[in-house]
Structure formats: structure tokens, C-alpha cells
Amino acid sequence: MFVWTPLTYAMGNFLPQYVVSGSSAGAVGGLFIHDLVGLFVTPLGWGLMYYFVPIVLKKPIWSHGLSLVGFWGLAFFYPLNGIHHFLYTPIPMFLQYGAIMSTIAVELVVTTVIINFFGTIWGQGRAIVTNLPIRWFYTGMVFYFLTCLQCAMQTTLTFQALIHFTDWVVGHAHLVMYGVFSQWIFDMMTYLFPRLLGVDWYSRRLCEWHYWLSATGVLVMSGDLILGGLFQGWSWAALQPWESSVEVSFPFWAVRTVAGLVMFAGLIVFLYNLYMTWMASRNLSSSSASTVATT
């Protein structure tokens, strides 16, 4: 991440401005847009998973070889994906086809990572129920597999003709950023904060509420927008007036609003639980200091 991200930033901010122009600049811009996500948060997310999951499960990763396939597969295929944001544009078709093929290849790479982590938890499946950090991790992992599977489908020219510019894309983005990487961040915070503060969570029940509100909310929101995007695409493909696609979208937007509020409620619950846990640690520190002073 520390190597790839500065290179991606330089490519997206200097090449189109000083070196290339026209459709060539568009191609570079597509790589920049996608690599800012895939070569920044993905190495961080995967790396932290490879670090934390063995610690929490107290067992090594199932296959070191598969972990190498995941790393080098990401390094080789992901930088080529970005042009799939610009299908049906003046960018040369061989670049568009290359982006499609590399996007599908990334799904195969992700599958090796999923197999590796489910092989790691094999025989300890009960941990998903009893261990909240593990549940966060594996929920994000399943969402990641679904996201990449969805991406492999939507990047094809046939499917892209239907869902381009629709809410399908918005649902896809929410599923990958909030449903995957935010879930992994929540996992690490759930695992680390009690250890950093030296006390247990103020409320285990609030931790559960945070999980279910966040995971359910993002699943409903992304699924709702993905389905709504299909209806929008069908409306446009039928050459109906623009207003028709807006009208058919209203029920989906209503569900999206409710799901977003559910996700927001999960964050409020988490912040309250974190604040109360921090206050408990301060009270414990004050009590310890008073005891030492009295002694």
C-alpha cells in the first residue's frame, strides 16, 4: 500500500495533465479511480486480516501458498481493472477488453483468499457465533466475495449496457466500502479497544447491536439499490420517459433511506459503547491512583 498508493496518485494527477490527453487521459483516469481503492484499502484490509485472524483463532493461516497467490494476483491483475469504468467510450476496445478480463481474473484471486480463510477456520466454525471480532471479519469476507462476483458480472459489455449510470453501481460501492472494509475496521476496533483501555466493553449487548445494525443495514441498502438499478436500466432500455425511471425508483429510495438510518444507528450505538468503555477505564485509573496514594 505504501508503495502503490503514491505511484497511483502520481499517475492520476500528473500524467493526464502533462503527458497524455484525450481518450488516453481518460484511460489513465480510469486506472487512477479504481487503483485508489484497490491498491490502497485492499492491501491494508487483506494484510490486517492475515495478521489478526491467526491471533484471534490462535492458529496459523491454512495455506501460505494461497496467500502468495492472493498477493501477487492482486498486484498483477488489479492495476488493469480501472478502464471497466469507461466501457462504451472512445478508449480503444483492446483496453476495455483487457479491463474486463482482468476484473474477472481478480474474482478468481479473491476466491483463493476466501478459500484460505475458510480453511483456517475449519473445525472452529463456532467462533463465528461466539467470537464477535471473527464474526466481523468473516462477514466482511463474504461481502467481499459477493462484491467481486458482482463486479465480474457487471463489467461485461452485455450487463454494463443495462446497469451503467444506475443505482446498481451505488449499491455495489456501498457493499464493498461499508460492507467489507468498514466491517473489518469495526472488527479491529472491537478487538483492540478493550485491550488498549484495559477494561472490557461497557456492554456486550451493544456490541451485538452494532454488528447487526451495521451488517443488516448495509446488506439491505446494497441489495435494494442493486435491484432498483435493474428496474432503472429496464426503464431506460424500454425508451420510457425519464420520469418513469424516477417514479419506479421512489420505493427503492425509501428503503435505502431506512437502511441508511439503521446503519447510522449502529454507529451511534458503537460510539456510545466506546465512550462508556473509555469512561470506565478512566474511573479504573482514578481508583488505582487513589489506592496507590492512600497506600
mmCIF file of C-alpha atoms in Angstrom:
data_model
loop_
_atom_site.group_PDB
_atom_site.id
_atom_site.type_symbol
_atom_site.label_atom_id
_atom_site.label_comp_id
_atom_site.label_asym_id
_atom_site.label_seq_id
_atom_site.Cartn_x
_atom_site.Cartn_y
_atom_site.Cartn_z
ATOM 1 C CA MET A 1 0.000 0.000 0.000
ATOM 2 C CA PHE A 2 2.790 2.434 0.907
ATOM 3 C CA VAL A 3 4.454 1.775 -2.462
ATOM 4 C CA TRP A 4 1.397 1.507 -4.712
ATOM 5 C CA THR A 5 -0.625 4.470 -3.443
ATOM 6 C CA PRO A 6 1.988 7.215 -4.127
ATOM 7 C CA LEU A 7 2.558 5.731 -7.597
ATOM 8 C CA THR A 8 -1.194 5.724 -8.236
ATOM 9 C CA TYR A 9 -1.511 9.314 -7.052
ATOM 10 C CA ALA A 10 1.328 10.463 -9.305
ATOM 11 C CA MET A 11 -0.119 8.595 -12.276
ATOM 12 C CA GLY A 12 -3.590 10.106 -11.886
ATOM 13 C CA ASN A 13 -2.529 13.678 -11.137
ATOM 14 C CA PHE A 14 0.458 14.253 -13.398
ATOM 15 C CA LEU A 15 0.189 12.007 -16.453
ATOM 16 C CA PRO A 16 -3.189 13.383 -17.689
ATOM 17 C CA GLN A 17 -2.096 16.947 -17.004
ATOM 18 C CA TYR A 18 1.402 16.950 -18.531
ATOM 19 C CA VAL A 19 1.914 13.811 -20.620
ATOM 20 C CA VAL A 20 -1.249 12.404 -22.236
ATOM 21 C CA SER A 21 -4.556 13.879 -23.383
ATOM 22 C CA GLY A 22 -7.898 12.906 -24.925
ATOM 23 C CA SER A 23 -9.032 9.296 -24.618
ATOM 24 C CA SER A 24 -5.556 8.345 -23.380
ATOM 25 C CA ALA A 25 -6.051 10.643 -20.400
ATOM 26 C CA GLY A 26 -9.442 9.018 -19.862
ATOM 27 C CA ALA A 27 -7.811 5.608 -19.737
ATOM 28 C CA VAL A 28 -5.271 6.812 -17.172
ATOM 29 C CA GLY A 29 -8.083 8.452 -15.186
ATOM 30 C CA GLY A 30 -9.956 5.152 -15.083
ATOM 31 C CA LEU A 31 -6.900 3.386 -13.710
ATOM 32 C CA PHE A 32 -6.457 6.168 -11.138
ATOM 33 C CA ILE A 33 -10.070 5.982 -9.918
ATOM 34 C CA HIS A 34 -10.012 2.251 -9.364
ATOM 35 C CA ASP A 35 -6.456 1.844 -8.110
ATOM 36 C CA LEU A 36 -7.037 4.458 -5.399
ATOM 37 C CA VAL A 37 -9.423 1.909 -3.879
ATOM 38 C CA GLY A 38 -7.888 -1.403 -4.824
ATOM 39 C CA LEU A 39 -4.240 -0.577 -4.205
ATOM 40 C CA PHE A 40 -4.888 1.396 -1.013
ATOM 41 C CA VAL A 41 -7.613 -0.235 1.084
ATOM 42 C CA THR A 42 -7.316 -3.780 -0.305
ATOM 43 C CA PRO A 43 -3.665 -4.395 0.685
ATOM 44 C CA LEU A 44 -4.412 -2.860 4.089
ATOM 45 C CA GLY A 45 -7.576 -4.915 4.582
ATOM 46 C CA TRP A 46 -6.069 -8.193 3.448
ATOM 47 C CA GLY A 47 -2.855 -7.590 5.360
ATOM 48 C CA LEU A 48 -4.685 -6.882 8.612
ATOM 49 C CA MET A 49 -6.829 -9.990 8.103
ATOM 50 C CA TYR A 50 -3.721 -12.125 7.684
ATOM 51 C CA TYR A 51 -2.398 -10.557 10.888
ATOM 52 C CA PHE A 52 -5.461 -10.621 13.148
ATOM 53 C CA VAL A 53 -7.317 -13.807 12.215
ATOM 54 C CA PRO A 54 -4.479 -16.149 13.308
ATOM 55 C CA ILE A 55 -4.131 -14.158 16.535
ATOM 56 C CA VAL A 56 -7.832 -14.353 17.379
ATOM 57 C CA LEU A 57 -8.229 -18.013 16.335
ATOM 58 C CA LYS A 58 -4.835 -18.948 17.842
ATOM 59 C CA LYS A 59 -3.854 -20.993 14.793
ATOM 60 C CA PRO A 60 -1.804 -20.326 11.636
ATOM 61 C CA ILE A 61 -3.214 -19.423 8.235
ATOM 62 C CA TRP A 62 -4.310 -22.557 6.390
ATOM 63 C CA SER A 63 -2.085 -22.091 3.325
ATOM 64 C CA HIS A 64 0.893 -19.782 2.905
ATOM 65 C CA GLY A 65 0.959 -20.688 -0.787
ATOM 66 C CA LEU A 66 -2.594 -19.427 -1.327
ATOM 67 C CA SER A 67 -1.718 -16.212 0.496
ATOM 68 C CA LEU A 68 1.059 -15.645 -2.049
ATOM 69 C CA VAL A 69 -1.377 -16.317 -4.900
ATOM 70 C CA GLY A 70 -3.693 -13.700 -3.416
ATOM 71 C CA PHE A 71 -0.960 -11.085 -3.058
ATOM 72 C CA TRP A 72 0.662 -11.486 -6.464
ATOM 73 C CA GLY A 73 -2.692 -11.952 -8.173
ATOM 74 C CA LEU A 74 -3.838 -8.635 -6.724
ATOM 75 C CA ALA A 75 -0.573 -6.985 -7.746
ATOM 76 C CA PHE A 76 -0.780 -8.268 -11.312
ATOM 77 C CA PHE A 77 -4.489 -8.026 -12.188
ATOM 78 C CA TYR A 78 -5.954 -5.217 -10.094
ATOM 79 C CA PRO A 79 -3.996 -2.294 -11.637
ATOM 80 C CA LEU A 80 -5.544 -3.150 -15.020
ATOM 81 C CA ASN A 81 -9.179 -3.001 -13.851
ATOM 82 C CA GLY A 82 -9.905 0.723 -13.866
ATOM 83 C CA ILE A 83 -10.912 1.098 -17.502
ATOM 84 C CA HIS A 84 -14.007 -1.022 -16.834
ATOM 85 C CA HIS A 85 -15.478 2.270 -15.540
ATOM 86 C CA PHE A 86 -15.278 3.621 -19.083
ATOM 87 C CA LEU A 87 -16.832 0.892 -21.211
ATOM 88 C CA TYR A 88 -18.577 2.063 -24.398
ATOM 89 C CA THR A 89 -16.278 5.100 -24.633
ATOM 90 C CA PRO A 90 -13.698 6.161 -27.276
ATOM 91 C CA ILE A 91 -10.985 4.360 -25.272
ATOM 92 C CA PRO A 92 -9.610 1.596 -27.562
ATOM 93 C CA MET A 93 -11.566 -1.634 -27.272
ATOM 94 C CA PHE A 94 -8.486 -3.771 -26.596
ATOM 95 C CA LEU A 95 -8.028 -1.794 -23.350
ATOM 96 C CA GLN A 96 -11.699 -2.255 -22.461
ATOM 97 C CA TYR A 97 -11.476 -5.999 -23.136
ATOM 98 C CA GLY A 98 -8.297 -6.174 -21.090
ATOM 99 C CA ALA A 99 -10.031 -4.478 -18.162
ATOM 100 C CA ILE A 100 -12.943 -6.916 -18.404
ATOM 101 C CA MET A 101 -10.671 -9.957 -18.392
ATOM 102 C CA SER A 102 -8.526 -8.678 -15.521
ATOM 103 C CA THR A 103 -11.655 -7.882 -13.478
ATOM 104 C CA ILE A 104 -12.879 -11.440 -13.903
ATOM 105 C CA ALA A 105 -9.378 -12.677 -13.009
ATOM 106 C CA VAL A 106 -9.475 -10.677 -9.758
ATOM 107 C CA GLU A 107 -12.598 -12.633 -8.758
ATOM 108 C CA LEU A 108 -10.594 -15.851 -9.128
ATOM 109 C CA VAL A 109 -7.822 -14.327 -6.997
ATOM 110 C CA VAL A 110 -10.333 -13.287 -4.344
ATOM 111 C CA THR A 111 -11.711 -16.824 -4.339
ATOM 112 C CA THR A 112 -8.282 -18.168 -3.345
ATOM 113 C CA VAL A 113 -8.226 -15.731 -0.407
ATOM 114 C CA ILE A 114 -11.727 -16.781 0.675
ATOM 115 C CA ILE A 115 -10.764 -20.474 0.485
ATOM 116 C CA ASN A 116 -7.650 -19.758 2.540
ATOM 117 C CA PHE A 117 -9.530 -18.064 5.372
ATOM 118 C CA PHE A 118 -12.370 -20.558 5.478
ATOM 119 C CA GLY A 119 -9.739 -23.293 5.531
ATOM 120 C CA THR A 120 -8.221 -21.508 8.508
ATOM 121 C CA ILE A 121 -11.471 -21.525 10.490
ATOM 122 C CA TRP A 122 -12.277 -25.116 9.505
ATOM 123 C CA GLY A 123 -13.116 -27.024 12.678
ATOM 124 C CA GLN A 124 -13.718 -23.807 14.640
ATOM 125 C CA GLY A 125 -16.857 -22.585 12.900
ATOM 126 C CA ARG A 126 -18.490 -21.988 16.269
ATOM 127 C CA ALA A 127 -16.151 -18.991 16.676
ATOM 128 C CA ILE A 128 -18.295 -17.035 14.190
ATOM 129 C CA VAL A 129 -21.130 -17.220 16.723
ATOM 130 C CA THR A 130 -19.185 -16.758 19.945
ATOM 131 C CA ASN A 131 -16.312 -14.512 18.861
ATOM 132 C CA LEU A 132 -17.501 -11.090 17.698
ATOM 133 C CA PRO A 133 -14.233 -9.961 16.018
ATOM 134 C CA ILE A 134 -14.160 -13.175 13.993
ATOM 135 C CA ARG A 135 -17.788 -12.638 13.035
ATOM 136 C CA TRP A 136 -16.978 -9.122 11.788
ATOM 137 C CA PHE A 137 -14.043 -10.444 9.765
ATOM 138 C CA TYR A 138 -15.888 -13.275 8.094
ATOM 139 C CA THR A 139 -18.977 -11.178 7.397
ATOM 140 C CA GLY A 140 -16.799 -8.686 5.553
ATOM 141 C CA MET A 141 -15.121 -11.560 3.757
ATOM 142 C CA VAL A 142 -18.418 -12.961 2.470
ATOM 143 C CA PHE A 143 -19.472 -9.462 1.373
ATOM 144 C CA TYR A 144 -16.140 -9.120 -0.424
ATOM 145 C CA PHE A 145 -16.669 -12.326 -2.335
ATOM 146 C CA LEU A 146 -20.174 -11.195 -3.325
ATOM 147 C CA THR A 147 -18.872 -7.772 -4.346
ATOM 148 C CA CYS A 148 -16.164 -9.184 -6.598
ATOM 149 C CA LEU A 149 -18.550 -11.765 -8.059
ATOM 150 C CA GLN A 150 -20.978 -8.947 -8.801
ATOM 151 C CA CYS A 151 -18.163 -6.888 -10.316
ATOM 152 C CA ALA A 152 -17.130 -9.760 -12.584
ATOM 153 C CA MET A 153 -20.694 -9.866 -13.936
ATOM 154 C CA GLN A 154 -21.343 -6.142 -14.216
ATOM 155 C CA THR A 155 -18.105 -5.456 -16.051
ATOM 156 C CA THR A 156 -19.190 -7.483 -19.082
ATOM 157 C CA LEU A 157 -20.356 -5.344 -22.002
ATOM 158 C CA THR A 158 -23.766 -7.038 -22.097
ATOM 159 C CA PHE A 159 -24.509 -6.401 -18.425
ATOM 160 C CA GLN A 160 -22.917 -2.965 -18.476
ATOM 161 C CA ALA A 161 -25.354 -1.842 -21.169
ATOM 162 C CA LEU A 162 -28.176 -2.409 -18.674
ATOM 163 C CA ILE A 163 -26.799 -1.113 -15.373
ATOM 164 C CA HIS A 164 -24.500 1.734 -16.453
ATOM 165 C CA PHE A 165 -25.334 5.002 -14.603
ATOM 166 C CA THR A 166 -27.968 3.238 -12.471
ATOM 167 C CA ASP A 167 -28.229 2.804 -8.696
ATOM 168 C CA TRP A 168 -26.763 -0.683 -9.160
ATOM 169 C CA VAL A 169 -23.330 0.983 -9.164
ATOM 170 C CA VAL A 170 -24.127 2.884 -5.960
ATOM 171 C CA GLY A 171 -25.236 -0.312 -4.226
ATOM 172 C CA HIS A 172 -22.068 -2.054 -5.377
ATOM 173 C CA ALA A 173 -19.903 0.760 -3.972
ATOM 174 C CA HIS A 174 -21.676 0.690 -0.586
ATOM 175 C CA LEU A 175 -21.318 -3.087 -0.346
ATOM 176 C CA VAL A 176 -17.565 -3.011 -0.928
ATOM 177 C CA MET A 177 -16.621 0.052 1.142
ATOM 178 C CA TYR A 178 -19.020 -0.201 4.091
ATOM 179 C CA GLY A 179 -19.895 -3.876 3.859
ATOM 180 C CA VAL A 180 -16.291 -5.046 3.549
ATOM 181 C CA PHE A 181 -13.609 -2.640 4.668
ATOM 182 C CA SER A 182 -15.665 -0.845 7.312
ATOM 183 C CA GLN A 183 -16.686 -4.236 8.733
ATOM 184 C CA TRP A 184 -13.013 -5.160 9.009
ATOM 185 C CA ILE A 185 -12.212 -1.837 10.677
ATOM 186 C CA PHE A 186 -15.066 -2.372 13.143
ATOM 187 C CA ASP A 187 -13.634 -5.818 13.849
ATOM 188 C CA MET A 188 -10.202 -4.461 14.691
ATOM 189 C CA MET A 189 -11.698 -1.726 16.856
ATOM 190 C CA THR A 190 -13.882 -4.274 18.662
ATOM 191 C CA TYR A 191 -10.822 -6.426 19.301
ATOM 192 C CA LEU A 192 -8.303 -3.709 20.183
ATOM 193 C CA PHE A 193 -10.139 -1.063 22.188
ATOM 194 C CA PRO A 194 -10.724 -3.171 25.339
ATOM 195 C CA ARG A 195 -7.057 -4.197 25.252
ATOM 196 C CA LEU A 196 -5.858 -0.627 24.753
ATOM 197 C CA LEU A 197 -8.097 0.748 27.504
ATOM 198 C CA GLY A 198 -7.520 -2.141 29.904
ATOM 199 C CA VAL A 199 -11.218 -2.864 30.542
ATOM 200 C CA ASP A 200 -13.959 -4.982 28.983
ATOM 201 C CA TRP A 201 -16.528 -3.420 26.714
ATOM 202 C CA TYR A 202 -19.149 -1.467 28.644
ATOM 203 C CA SER A 203 -21.879 -3.600 27.068
ATOM 204 C CA ARG A 204 -21.542 -6.799 25.076
ATOM 205 C CA ARG A 205 -25.176 -6.394 24.055
ATOM 206 C CA LEU A 206 -24.415 -3.002 22.481
ATOM 207 C CA CYS A 207 -21.543 -4.634 20.561
ATOM 208 C CA GLU A 208 -24.052 -7.134 19.200
ATOM 209 C CA TRP A 209 -26.461 -4.334 18.295
ATOM 210 C CA HIS A 210 -23.661 -2.529 16.486
ATOM 211 C CA TYR A 211 -22.911 -5.647 14.447
ATOM 212 C CA TRP A 212 -26.478 -6.478 13.489
ATOM 213 C CA LEU A 213 -27.487 -2.899 12.688
ATOM 214 C CA SER A 214 -24.398 -2.352 10.543
ATOM 215 C CA ALA A 215 -24.363 -5.679 8.727
ATOM 216 C CA THR A 216 -28.115 -5.834 8.160
ATOM 217 C CA GLY A 217 -28.339 -2.177 7.186
ATOM 218 C CA VAL A 218 -25.645 -2.326 4.518
ATOM 219 C CA LEU A 219 -26.952 -5.638 3.164
ATOM 220 C CA VAL A 220 -30.461 -4.229 2.791
ATOM 221 C CA MET A 221 -29.216 -0.946 1.322
ATOM 222 C CA SER A 222 -26.904 -2.528 -1.240
ATOM 223 C CA GLY A 223 -29.417 -5.205 -2.214
ATOM 224 C CA ASP A 224 -32.158 -2.585 -2.551
ATOM 225 C CA LEU A 225 -30.042 -0.309 -4.755
ATOM 226 C CA ILE A 226 -28.827 -3.204 -6.877
ATOM 227 C CA LEU A 227 -32.412 -4.310 -7.526
ATOM 228 C CA GLY A 228 -33.530 -0.725 -8.091
ATOM 229 C CA GLY A 229 -30.731 -0.274 -10.614
ATOM 230 C CA LEU A 230 -32.099 -3.151 -12.661
ATOM 231 C CA PHE A 231 -35.532 -1.523 -12.807
ATOM 232 C CA GLN A 232 -33.951 1.766 -13.819
ATOM 233 C CA GLY A 233 -31.970 0.052 -16.573
ATOM 234 C CA TRP A 234 -35.044 -1.767 -17.864
ATOM 235 C CA SER A 235 -36.962 1.519 -17.925
ATOM 236 C CA TRP A 236 -34.246 3.227 -19.957
ATOM 237 C CA ALA A 237 -33.849 0.234 -22.268
ATOM 238 C CA ALA A 238 -37.593 0.379 -22.997
ATOM 239 C CA LEU A 239 -37.126 4.050 -24.013
ATOM 240 C CA GLN A 240 -39.664 5.192 -21.435
ATOM 241 C CA PRO A 241 -39.652 8.867 -20.395
ATOM 242 C CA TRP A 242 -37.038 9.783 -17.795
ATOM 243 C CA GLU A 243 -39.788 10.494 -15.269
ATOM 244 C CA SER A 244 -40.820 6.838 -15.417
ATOM 245 C CA SER A 245 -37.436 5.691 -14.171
ATOM 246 C CA VAL A 246 -37.651 8.239 -11.334
ATOM 247 C CA GLU A 247 -41.108 7.047 -10.334
ATOM 248 C CA VAL A 248 -40.061 3.396 -10.298
ATOM 249 C CA SER A 249 -37.064 4.349 -8.141
ATOM 250 C CA PHE A 250 -39.037 6.019 -5.325
ATOM 251 C CA PRO A 251 -39.841 2.788 -3.371
ATOM 252 C CA PHE A 252 -36.211 1.708 -3.575
ATOM 253 C CA TRP A 253 -35.012 5.119 -2.418
ATOM 254 C CA ALA A 254 -37.401 4.915 0.548
ATOM 255 C CA VAL A 255 -35.942 1.552 1.587
ATOM 256 C CA ARG A 256 -32.429 2.941 1.064
ATOM 257 C CA THR A 257 -33.212 5.807 3.451
ATOM 258 C CA VAL A 258 -34.458 3.453 6.161
ATOM 259 C CA ALA A 259 -31.429 1.158 5.713
ATOM 260 C CA GLY A 260 -29.098 4.163 5.913
ATOM 261 C CA LEU A 261 -30.711 5.242 9.180
ATOM 262 C CA VAL A 262 -30.249 1.717 10.533
ATOM 263 C CA MET A 263 -26.545 1.870 9.655
ATOM 264 C CA PHE A 264 -26.298 5.301 11.287
ATOM 265 C CA ALA A 265 -27.991 3.940 14.409
ATOM 266 C CA GLY A 266 -25.340 1.220 14.530
ATOM 267 C CA LEU A 267 -22.615 3.874 14.532
ATOM 268 C CA ILE A 268 -24.342 5.814 17.319
ATOM 269 C CA VAL A 269 -24.593 2.632 19.399
ATOM 270 C CA PHE A 270 -20.915 1.920 18.804
ATOM 271 C CA LEU A 271 -19.803 5.447 19.725
ATOM 272 C CA TYR A 272 -21.882 5.368 22.918
ATOM 273 C CA ASN A 273 -20.460 1.984 23.876
ATOM 274 C CA LEU A 274 -16.935 3.192 23.134
ATOM 275 C CA TYR A 275 -17.432 6.372 25.186
ATOM 276 C CA MET A 276 -18.778 4.450 28.181
ATOM 277 C CA THR A 277 -15.901 1.956 27.925
ATOM 278 C CA TRP A 278 -13.408 4.823 27.869
ATOM 279 C CA MET A 279 -15.084 6.392 30.924
ATOM 280 C CA ALA A 280 -14.862 3.055 32.741
ATOM 281 C CA SER A 281 -11.138 2.910 32.004
ATOM 282 C CA ARG A 282 -10.677 6.446 33.343
ATOM 283 C CA ASN A 283 -12.576 5.592 36.518
ATOM 284 C CA LEU A 284 -10.456 2.480 36.940
ATOM 285 C CA SER A 285 -7.278 4.523 36.507
ATOM 286 C CA SER A 286 -8.501 7.103 39.026
ATOM 287 C CA SER A 287 -9.359 4.368 41.527
ATOM 288 C CA SER A 288 -5.935 2.755 41.096
ATOM 289 C CA ALA A 289 -4.189 6.105 41.538
ATOM 290 C CA SER A 290 -6.216 6.832 44.700
ATOM 291 C CA THR A 291 -5.361 3.406 46.132
ATOM 292 C CA VAL A 292 -1.658 3.925 45.478
ATOM 293 C CA ALA A 293 -1.758 7.402 47.004
ATOM 294 C CA THR A 294 -3.550 6.124 50.114
ATOM 295 C CA THR A 295 -1.094 3.269 50.496
#
